[in-house]
mmCIF file of C-alpha atoms and ligand atoms in Angstrom:
data_model
loop_
_atom_site.group_PDB
_atom_site.id
_atom_site.type_symbol
_atom_site.label_atom_id
_atom_site.label_comp_id
_atom_site.label_asym_id
_atom_site.label_seq_id
_atom_site.Cartn_x
_atom_site.Cartn_y
_atom_site.Cartn_z
ATOM 1 C CA UNK A 1 6.801 -17.950 -4.298
ATOM 2 C CA UNK A 2 9.202 -15.210 -5.165
ATOM 3 C CA UNK A 3 12.604 -15.769 -3.588
ATOM 4 C CA UNK A 4 13.158 -13.876 -0.317
ATOM 5 C CA UNK A 5 16.233 -12.133 -1.704
ATOM 6 C CA UNK A 6 14.037 -10.810 -4.486
ATOM 7 C CA UNK A 7 11.628 -9.399 -1.962
ATOM 8 C CA UNK A 8 14.576 -7.689 -0.277
ATOM 9 C CA UNK A 9 15.496 -5.961 -3.476
ATOM 10 C CA UNK A 10 12.159 -4.140 -3.561
ATOM 11 C CA UNK A 11 12.401 -2.960 0.047
ATOM 12 C CA UNK A 12 13.712 0.570 0.558
ATOM 13 C CA UNK A 13 16.533 0.403 3.126
ATOM 14 C CA UNK A 14 15.962 2.712 6.119
ATOM 15 C CA UNK A 15 18.042 5.837 6.538
ATOM 16 C CA UNK A 16 19.224 6.040 2.966
ATOM 17 C CA UNK A 17 18.406 8.229 0.018
ATOM 18 C CA UNK A 18 16.135 6.523 -2.491
ATOM 19 C CA UNK A 19 17.107 6.696 -6.145
ATOM 20 C CA UNK A 20 14.179 5.690 -8.317
ATOM 21 C CA UNK A 21 16.418 5.425 -11.349
ATOM 22 C CA UNK A 22 17.831 2.285 -9.740
ATOM 23 C CA UNK A 23 14.350 0.708 -9.752
ATOM 24 C CA UNK A 24 13.209 -0.592 -13.135
ATOM 25 C CA UNK A 25 9.419 -0.186 -13.601
ATOM 26 C CA UNK A 26 9.587 -2.848 -16.325
ATOM 27 C CA UNK A 27 11.273 -5.459 -14.130
ATOM 28 C CA UNK A 28 9.918 -8.937 -14.873
ATOM 29 C CA UNK A 29 11.895 -11.322 -12.679
ATOM 30 C CA UNK A 30 14.544 -12.583 -15.084
ATOM 31 C CA UNK A 31 16.103 -11.697 -18.362
ATOM 32 C CA UNK A 32 14.870 -14.981 -19.822
ATOM 33 C CA UNK A 33 11.308 -14.187 -18.804
ATOM 34 C CA UNK A 34 11.576 -10.844 -20.503
ATOM 35 C CA UNK A 35 12.810 -12.464 -23.667
ATOM 36 C CA UNK A 36 9.968 -14.966 -23.586
ATOM 37 C CA UNK A 37 7.621 -12.039 -23.869
ATOM 38 C CA UNK A 38 4.552 -10.578 -22.214
ATOM 39 C CA UNK A 39 2.420 -13.732 -22.252
ATOM 40 C CA UNK A 40 5.055 -15.810 -20.491
ATOM 41 C CA UNK A 41 5.526 -13.120 -17.837
ATOM 42 C CA UNK A 42 1.791 -12.952 -17.331
ATOM 43 C CA UNK A 43 1.403 -16.727 -17.062
ATOM 44 C CA UNK A 44 4.221 -17.058 -14.521
ATOM 45 C CA UNK A 45 3.020 -14.101 -12.457
ATOM 46 C CA UNK A 46 -0.549 -15.404 -12.489
ATOM 47 C CA UNK A 47 0.705 -18.711 -11.119
ATOM 48 C CA UNK A 48 2.643 -16.977 -8.323
ATOM 49 C CA UNK A 49 -0.449 -14.918 -7.567
ATOM 50 C CA UNK A 50 -2.716 -17.974 -7.483
ATOM 51 C CA UNK A 51 -0.523 -19.768 -4.932
ATOM 52 C CA UNK A 52 -0.188 -16.622 -2.864
ATOM 53 C CA UNK A 53 -3.889 -15.896 -2.805
ATOM 54 C CA UNK A 54 -4.614 -19.290 -1.305
ATOM 55 C CA UNK A 55 -1.972 -18.703 1.347
ATOM 56 C CA UNK A 56 -3.148 -15.184 1.971
ATOM 57 C CA UNK A 57 -6.679 -16.406 2.667
ATOM 58 C CA UNK A 58 -5.255 -18.779 5.296
ATOM 59 C CA UNK A 59 -2.999 -16.130 6.795
ATOM 60 C CA UNK A 60 -5.905 -13.719 7.019
ATOM 61 C CA UNK A 61 -8.045 -16.292 8.804
ATOM 62 C CA UNK A 62 -5.345 -16.802 11.435
ATOM 63 C CA UNK A 63 -5.054 -13.068 11.822
ATOM 64 C CA UNK A 64 -8.781 -12.898 12.489
ATOM 65 C CA UNK A 65 -8.826 -15.881 14.845
ATOM 66 C CA UNK A 66 -5.982 -14.482 16.952
ATOM 67 C CA UNK A 67 -7.509 -11.006 17.083
ATOM 68 C CA UNK A 68 -4.224 -9.414 18.195
ATOM 69 C CA UNK A 69 -2.652 -7.935 15.108
ATOM 70 C CA UNK A 70 -4.062 -5.708 12.413
ATOM 71 C CA UNK A 71 -2.402 -5.176 9.039
ATOM 72 C CA UNK A 72 -2.325 -1.787 7.374
ATOM 73 C CA UNK A 73 -1.442 -1.818 3.684
ATOM 74 C CA UNK A 74 -0.715 1.535 2.077
ATOM 75 C CA UNK A 75 -0.797 2.043 -1.690
ATOM 76 C CA UNK A 76 0.678 5.112 -3.330
ATOM 77 C CA UNK A 77 1.365 5.704 -6.993
ATOM 78 C CA UNK A 78 1.026 7.990 -9.954
ATOM 79 C CA UNK A 79 -2.282 7.733 -11.837
ATOM 80 C CA UNK A 80 -2.871 4.580 -13.896
ATOM 81 C CA UNK A 81 -0.121 2.689 -12.076
ATOM 82 C CA UNK A 82 -2.612 -0.032 -11.154
ATOM 83 C CA UNK A 83 -3.566 0.572 -7.522
ATOM 84 C CA UNK A 84 -7.226 -0.309 -7.998
ATOM 85 C CA UNK A 85 -6.526 -3.433 -10.059
ATOM 86 C CA UNK A 86 -3.891 -4.620 -7.589
ATOM 87 C CA UNK A 87 -6.238 -4.169 -4.646
ATOM 88 C CA UNK A 88 -9.021 -5.957 -6.509
ATOM 89 C CA UNK A 89 -6.873 -8.937 -7.493
ATOM 90 C CA UNK A 90 -4.787 -9.340 -4.354
ATOM 91 C CA UNK A 91 -7.770 -9.168 -2.027
ATOM 92 C CA UNK A 92 -10.002 -11.337 -4.229
ATOM 93 C CA UNK A 93 -9.375 -14.450 -2.165
ATOM 94 C CA UNK A 94 -9.752 -12.858 1.256
ATOM 95 C CA UNK A 95 -12.899 -13.073 3.347
ATOM 96 C CA UNK A 96 -14.616 -9.670 2.834
ATOM 97 C CA UNK A 97 -15.363 -9.584 6.569
ATOM 98 C CA UNK A 98 -11.666 -9.575 7.310
ATOM 99 C CA UNK A 99 -10.775 -6.722 5.053
ATOM 100 C CA UNK A 100 -11.501 -2.987 4.832
ATOM 101 C CA UNK A 101 -10.574 -0.686 1.943
ATOM 102 C CA UNK A 102 -10.482 3.100 2.211
ATOM 103 C CA UNK A 103 -9.847 5.399 -0.745
ATOM 104 C CA UNK A 104 -8.767 8.891 0.192
ATOM 105 C CA UNK A 105 -9.727 11.812 -2.000
ATOM 106 C CA UNK A 106 -9.250 15.510 -1.404
ATOM 107 C CA UNK A 107 -9.797 16.297 2.286
ATOM 108 C CA UNK A 108 -13.182 17.715 3.349
ATOM 109 C CA UNK A 109 -13.564 20.914 5.352
ATOM 110 C CA UNK A 110 -14.139 18.775 8.431
ATOM 111 C CA UNK A 111 -10.849 16.971 7.710
ATOM 112 C CA UNK A 112 -9.061 20.297 7.306
ATOM 113 C CA UNK A 113 -10.381 21.391 10.706
ATOM 114 C CA UNK A 114 -8.133 18.705 12.234
ATOM 115 C CA UNK A 115 -4.505 17.636 12.208
ATOM 116 C CA UNK A 116 -3.441 16.066 8.932
ATOM 117 C CA UNK A 117 -3.389 12.511 10.308
ATOM 118 C CA UNK A 118 -6.884 12.660 11.768
ATOM 119 C CA UNK A 119 -8.946 11.328 8.886
ATOM 120 C CA UNK A 120 -6.557 8.403 8.425
ATOM 121 C CA UNK A 121 -6.566 7.532 12.125
ATOM 122 C CA UNK A 122 -10.329 7.132 11.970
ATOM 123 C CA UNK A 123 -9.978 4.587 9.193
ATOM 124 C CA UNK A 124 -7.341 2.319 10.754
ATOM 125 C CA UNK A 125 -8.045 -1.443 10.697
ATOM 126 C CA UNK A 126 -9.297 -3.217 13.790
ATOM 127 C CA UNK A 127 -7.341 -6.092 15.272
ATOM 128 C CA UNK A 128 -7.739 -9.202 13.169
ATOM 129 C CA UNK A 129 -8.359 -7.217 9.989
ATOM 130 C CA UNK A 130 -6.439 -6.144 6.934
ATOM 131 C CA UNK A 131 -6.983 -2.455 6.203
ATOM 132 C CA UNK A 132 -6.105 -1.071 2.825
ATOM 133 C CA UNK A 133 -5.395 2.588 2.213
ATOM 134 C CA UNK A 134 -5.823 3.462 -1.458
ATOM 135 C CA UNK A 135 -3.828 6.699 -1.086
ATOM 136 C CA UNK A 136 -3.034 7.770 2.433
ATOM 137 C CA UNK A 137 -1.432 10.349 4.714
ATOM 138 C CA UNK A 138 1.480 10.196 2.292
ATOM 139 C CA UNK A 139 -0.581 12.405 -0.032
ATOM 140 C CA UNK A 140 0.081 15.107 2.535
ATOM 141 C CA UNK A 141 3.787 14.982 1.686
ATOM 142 C CA UNK A 142 3.315 14.151 -2.019
ATOM 143 C CA UNK A 143 0.476 15.947 -3.832
ATOM 144 C CA UNK A 144 0.591 18.670 -1.179
ATOM 145 C CA UNK A 145 4.333 19.028 -1.602
ATOM 146 C CA UNK A 146 4.032 19.236 -5.381
ATOM 147 C CA UNK A 147 1.222 21.804 -4.974
ATOM 148 C CA UNK A 148 2.131 23.679 -1.781
ATOM 149 C CA UNK A 149 -0.745 26.105 -2.424
ATOM 150 C CA UNK A 150 -3.047 23.329 -1.115
ATOM 151 C CA UNK A 151 -1.513 23.982 2.299
ATOM 152 C CA UNK A 152 -3.251 27.350 2.296
ATOM 153 C CA UNK A 153 -6.557 25.511 2.833
ATOM 154 C CA UNK A 154 -5.242 23.619 5.828
ATOM 155 C CA UNK A 155 -5.564 26.414 8.407
ATOM 156 C CA UNK A 156 -2.177 25.678 9.920
ATOM 157 C CA UNK A 157 -0.467 27.961 12.434
ATOM 158 C CA UNK A 158 1.838 30.507 10.790
ATOM 159 C CA UNK A 159 5.362 29.391 9.974
ATOM 160 C CA UNK A 160 7.686 28.796 7.067
ATOM 161 C CA UNK A 161 6.762 25.984 4.670
ATOM 162 C CA UNK A 162 10.405 25.146 4.102
ATOM 163 C CA UNK A 163 12.485 21.946 4.103
ATOM 164 C CA UNK A 164 12.081 21.701 7.863
ATOM 165 C CA UNK A 165 8.297 21.796 7.526
ATOM 166 C CA UNK A 166 8.323 18.672 5.341
ATOM 167 C CA UNK A 167 10.952 17.011 7.500
ATOM 168 C CA UNK A 168 8.642 17.555 10.469
ATOM 169 C CA UNK A 169 5.808 15.855 8.595
ATOM 170 C CA UNK A 170 8.035 12.856 7.852
ATOM 171 C CA UNK A 171 8.916 12.725 11.549
ATOM 172 C CA UNK A 172 5.232 12.867 12.493
ATOM 173 C CA UNK A 173 4.478 10.027 10.088
ATOM 174 C CA UNK A 174 7.336 7.900 11.414
ATOM 175 C CA UNK A 175 6.218 8.435 15.015
ATOM 176 C CA UNK A 176 2.597 7.714 14.121
ATOM 177 C CA UNK A 177 3.557 4.470 12.406
ATOM 178 C CA UNK A 178 5.837 3.472 15.250
ATOM 179 C CA UNK A 179 2.961 3.973 17.659
ATOM 180 C CA UNK A 180 0.731 1.751 15.525
ATOM 181 C CA UNK A 181 3.322 -0.990 15.233
ATOM 182 C CA UNK A 182 3.956 -1.007 18.989
ATOM 183 C CA UNK A 183 0.237 -1.481 19.460
ATOM 184 C CA UNK A 184 -0.085 -4.447 17.144
ATOM 185 C CA UNK A 185 -0.591 -3.027 13.656
ATOM 186 C CA UNK A 186 1.700 -4.395 10.970
ATOM 187 C CA UNK A 187 2.420 -1.795 8.303
ATOM 188 C CA UNK A 188 3.316 -2.437 4.677
ATOM 189 C CA UNK A 189 3.696 0.347 2.172
ATOM 190 C CA UNK A 190 3.728 -0.145 -1.574
ATOM 191 C CA UNK A 191 4.762 2.380 -4.170
ATOM 192 C CA UNK A 192 3.639 1.117 -7.567
ATOM 193 C CA UNK A 193 6.443 2.335 -9.778
ATOM 194 C CA UNK A 194 5.048 2.886 -13.271
ATOM 195 C CA UNK A 195 7.153 4.501 -15.997
ATOM 196 C CA UNK A 196 6.121 7.713 -17.681
ATOM 197 C CA UNK A 197 5.964 5.885 -21.033
ATOM 198 C CA UNK A 198 3.668 3.158 -19.674
ATOM 199 C CA UNK A 199 1.415 5.763 -18.060
ATOM 200 C CA UNK A 200 1.085 7.430 -21.468
ATOM 201 C CA UNK A 201 0.176 4.085 -23.036
ATOM 202 C CA UNK A 202 -2.500 3.434 -20.388
ATOM 203 C CA UNK A 203 -3.936 6.952 -20.677
ATOM 204 C CA UNK A 204 -4.195 6.515 -24.460
ATOM 205 C CA UNK A 205 -5.897 3.168 -23.937
ATOM 206 C CA UNK A 206 -8.459 4.898 -21.720
ATOM 207 C CA UNK A 207 -9.028 7.532 -24.400
ATOM 208 C CA UNK A 208 -9.265 5.052 -27.254
ATOM 209 C CA UNK A 209 -11.574 2.520 -25.640
ATOM 210 C CA UNK A 210 -15.130 3.806 -24.951
ATOM 211 C CA UNK A 211 -15.443 1.194 -22.184
ATOM 212 C CA UNK A 212 -12.503 2.822 -20.422
ATOM 213 C CA UNK A 213 -13.464 6.465 -20.905
ATOM 214 C CA UNK A 214 -14.780 6.650 -17.364
ATOM 215 C CA UNK A 215 -11.297 5.930 -16.075
ATOM 216 C CA UNK A 216 -9.822 8.973 -17.739
ATOM 217 C CA UNK A 217 -9.631 12.279 -15.967
ATOM 218 C CA UNK A 218 -8.125 15.474 -17.383
ATOM 219 C CA UNK A 219 -6.854 16.182 -13.872
ATOM 220 C CA UNK A 220 -4.627 13.100 -14.230
ATOM 221 C CA UNK A 221 -3.098 14.596 -17.349
ATOM 222 C CA UNK A 222 -2.367 17.813 -15.468
ATOM 223 C CA UNK A 223 -0.572 15.831 -12.736
ATOM 224 C CA UNK A 224 1.453 14.035 -15.406
ATOM 225 C CA UNK A 225 2.788 17.474 -16.295
ATOM 226 C CA UNK A 226 4.451 17.528 -12.860
ATOM 227 C CA UNK A 227 6.064 14.103 -13.288
ATOM 228 C CA UNK A 228 9.617 14.975 -12.285
ATOM 229 C CA UNK A 229 8.472 17.036 -9.283
ATOM 230 C CA UNK A 230 6.421 14.057 -8.159
ATOM 231 C CA UNK A 231 9.363 11.685 -8.566
ATOM 232 C CA UNK A 232 11.487 13.982 -6.411
ATOM 233 C CA UNK A 233 8.740 14.158 -3.785
ATOM 234 C CA UNK A 234 8.427 10.350 -3.825
ATOM 235 C CA UNK A 235 12.153 9.828 -3.533
ATOM 236 C CA UNK A 236 12.398 12.141 -0.587
ATOM 237 C CA UNK A 237 9.274 10.947 1.213
ATOM 238 C CA UNK A 238 9.957 7.232 0.756
ATOM 239 C CA UNK A 239 13.615 7.594 1.722
ATOM 240 C CA UNK A 240 12.668 9.454 4.897
ATOM 241 C CA UNK A 241 9.833 7.151 5.945
ATOM 242 C CA UNK A 242 11.043 3.672 5.085
ATOM 243 C CA UNK A 243 11.758 2.357 8.563
ATOM 244 C CA UNK A 244 12.509 -0.974 10.117
ATOM 245 C CA UNK A 245 9.025 -1.005 11.600
ATOM 246 C CA UNK A 246 7.172 0.223 8.502
ATOM 247 C CA UNK A 247 9.128 -0.406 5.303
ATOM 248 C CA UNK A 248 8.375 0.885 1.834
ATOM 249 C CA UNK A 249 8.444 -1.424 -1.158
ATOM 250 C CA UNK A 250 9.031 -0.045 -4.638
ATOM 251 C CA UNK A 251 7.053 -2.399 -6.873
ATOM 252 C CA UNK A 252 7.700 -2.540 -10.622
ATOM 253 C CA UNK A 253 4.381 -1.550 -12.198
ATOM 254 C CA UNK A 254 4.771 -1.648 -15.969
ATOM 255 C CA UNK A 255 3.567 -5.278 -16.044
ATOM 256 C CA UNK A 256 0.308 -5.525 -14.125
ATOM 257 C CA UNK A 257 0.574 -9.219 -13.308
ATOM 258 C CA UNK A 258 4.087 -8.791 -11.976
ATOM 259 C CA UNK A 259 2.883 -5.995 -9.696
ATOM 260 C CA UNK A 260 0.041 -8.100 -8.338
ATOM 261 C CA UNK A 261 2.198 -11.178 -7.786
ATOM 262 C CA UNK A 262 4.868 -9.264 -5.867
ATOM 263 C CA UNK A 263 2.396 -7.380 -3.687
ATOM 264 C CA UNK A 264 0.570 -10.622 -2.829
ATOM 265 C CA UNK A 265 3.888 -12.288 -2.068
ATOM 266 C CA UNK A 266 5.169 -9.558 0.243
ATOM 267 C CA UNK A 267 1.822 -9.350 2.020
ATOM 268 C CA UNK A 268 1.507 -13.098 2.507
ATOM 269 C CA UNK A 269 5.046 -13.636 3.701
ATOM 270 C CA UNK A 270 4.807 -10.714 6.122
ATOM 271 C CA UNK A 271 1.640 -12.000 7.754
ATOM 272 C CA UNK A 272 3.044 -15.532 7.863
ATOM 273 C CA UNK A 273 6.146 -14.079 9.478
ATOM 274 C CA UNK A 274 4.023 -13.421 12.577
ATOM 275 C CA UNK A 275 4.007 -17.191 13.103
ATOM 276 C CA UNK A 276 0.370 -17.224 14.192
ATOM 277 C CA UNK A 277 -1.267 -20.499 15.203
ATOM 278 C CA UNK A 278 -4.965 -21.234 15.636
ATOM 279 C CA UNK A 279 -5.743 -20.083 19.172
ATOM 280 C CA UNK A 280 -6.034 -23.007 21.659
ATOM 281 C CA UNK A 281 -8.500 -23.052 24.527
ATOM 282 C CA UNK A 282 -6.941 -22.708 28.014
ATOM 283 C CA UNK A 283 -7.965 -24.949 30.940
ATOM 284 C CA UNK A 284 -10.881 -22.787 31.963
ATOM 285 C CA UNK A 285 -12.208 -22.533 28.417
ATOM 286 C CA UNK A 286 -11.838 -26.295 28.012
ATOM 287 C CA UNK A 287 -13.990 -26.830 31.095
ATOM 288 C CA UNK A 288 -16.613 -24.462 29.686
ATOM 289 C CA UNK A 289 -16.533 -26.324 26.360
ATOM 290 C CA UNK A 290 -16.937 -29.683 28.097
ATOM 291 C CA UNK A 291 -19.892 -28.330 30.072
ATOM 292 C CA UNK A 292 -21.498 -27.005 26.886
ATOM 293 C CA UNK A 293 -21.046 -30.364 25.192
ATOM 294 C CA UNK A 294 -22.671 -32.140 28.143
ATOM 295 C CA UNK A 295 -25.596 -29.752 28.158
ATOM 296 C CA UNK A 296 -26.173 -30.102 24.414
ATOM 297 C CA UNK A 297 -25.923 -33.910 24.563
ATOM 298 C CA UNK A 298 -28.490 -34.021 27.359
ATOM 299 C CA UNK A 299 -31.117 -32.161 25.307
HETATM 300 P P1 LIG B 1 -8.468 9.303 -7.335
HETATM 301 O O1 LIG B 1 -7.848 8.425 -6.322
HETATM 302 O O2 LIG B 1 -7.919 9.124 -8.700
HETATM 303 O O3 LIG B 1 -9.946 9.307 -7.300
HETATM 304 O O4 LIG B 1 -8.043 10.827 -6.990
HETATM 305 C C1 LIG B 1 -8.107 11.332 -5.705
HETATM 306 C C2 LIG B 1 -7.501 12.720 -5.708
HETATM 307 O O5 LIG B 1 -7.472 13.219 -4.380
HETATM 308 C C3 LIG B 1 -6.069 12.732 -6.224
HETATM 309 O O6 LIG B 1 -5.884 13.786 -7.122
HETATM 310 C C4 LIG B 1 -5.265 12.973 -4.959
HETATM 311 O O7 LIG B 1 -4.071 13.642 -5.215
HETATM 312 C C5 LIG B 1 -6.216 13.786 -4.124
HETATM 313 N N1 LIG B 1 -5.888 13.702 -2.705
HETATM 314 C C6 LIG B 1 -5.857 12.597 -1.944
HETATM 315 N N2 LIG B 1 -5.427 12.891 -0.691
HETATM 316 C C7 LIG B 1 -5.181 14.221 -0.677
HETATM 317 C C8 LIG B 1 -4.703 15.121 0.314
HETATM 318 N N3 LIG B 1 -4.398 14.717 1.553
HETATM 319 N N4 LIG B 1 -4.567 16.413 -0.011
HETATM 320 C C9 LIG B 1 -4.882 16.838 -1.258
HETATM 321 N N5 LIG B 1 -5.316 16.031 -2.245
HETATM 322 C C10 LIG B 1 -5.477 14.739 -1.973
HETATM 323 MG MG1 LIG B 2 -7.684 9.002 -10.612
#
């Protein structure tokens, strides 16, 4: 397990400006680990992940048995930061029936005929389930903020698309998430913080390795060209929407195994924090169970 104070250091405190320069994408737990090199980091992180996955499977089963809470896990990141791999590894131990993953691409014309939260609302996890958003309504204050011309497609009422417009969207998101939390959905939001240099390395890997060509998209390269605008949009959006009820975590993403271990750790400890127990039968249910047993035995 990662120490709780370490988990705290990744959480974005509510009501404060976020400075990404204070978050090291290459963080690897301790200086000694770093000096030991990549293999040692990987081995240690894999061990943390292994323990967490077993616990996560248990936590998820309790979630399902209680059927009261849902968990919504949001992933946002620049391209090649490792969202897909993290989702694949962290959820590998969870019962597929207890888990739903949604990947959000560019909105359809039907989506654009509705309010910006609509398509995400339709995909929210049921009670007892873990729902994963691979990209989310945060795209509507990230990619859309970096490319405000996209807003032209959204058929919004007239009005200025100024600071206040984005502030209003943050407010809408905070209220939406508060509503969900009050109704039994736990919300965890992860920003996988990859460095520009590591993204370059991963893009080159995709270009060099024929087996990875399919992962490369020229559109991703175009977005890389807007790196600093994206970072500003992330800083502002995450600072404005990290709340007590739905915190953001900035996860170091230059070492894939570190990313996966931390995400699994935060997820597991949050679900365990609910203190769920296997549901016990009440008196009436016990009577029904006893009657069923009697009936079966008499067959
Ligand atoms: P990928 O996840 O790599 O397949 O890419 C999905 C693409 O859809 C990315 O370029 C996102 O920026 C884009 N996208 C996702 N959500 C939205 C949105 N709400 N508005 C505009 N573009 C979006
Ligand atoms: Mg992509």
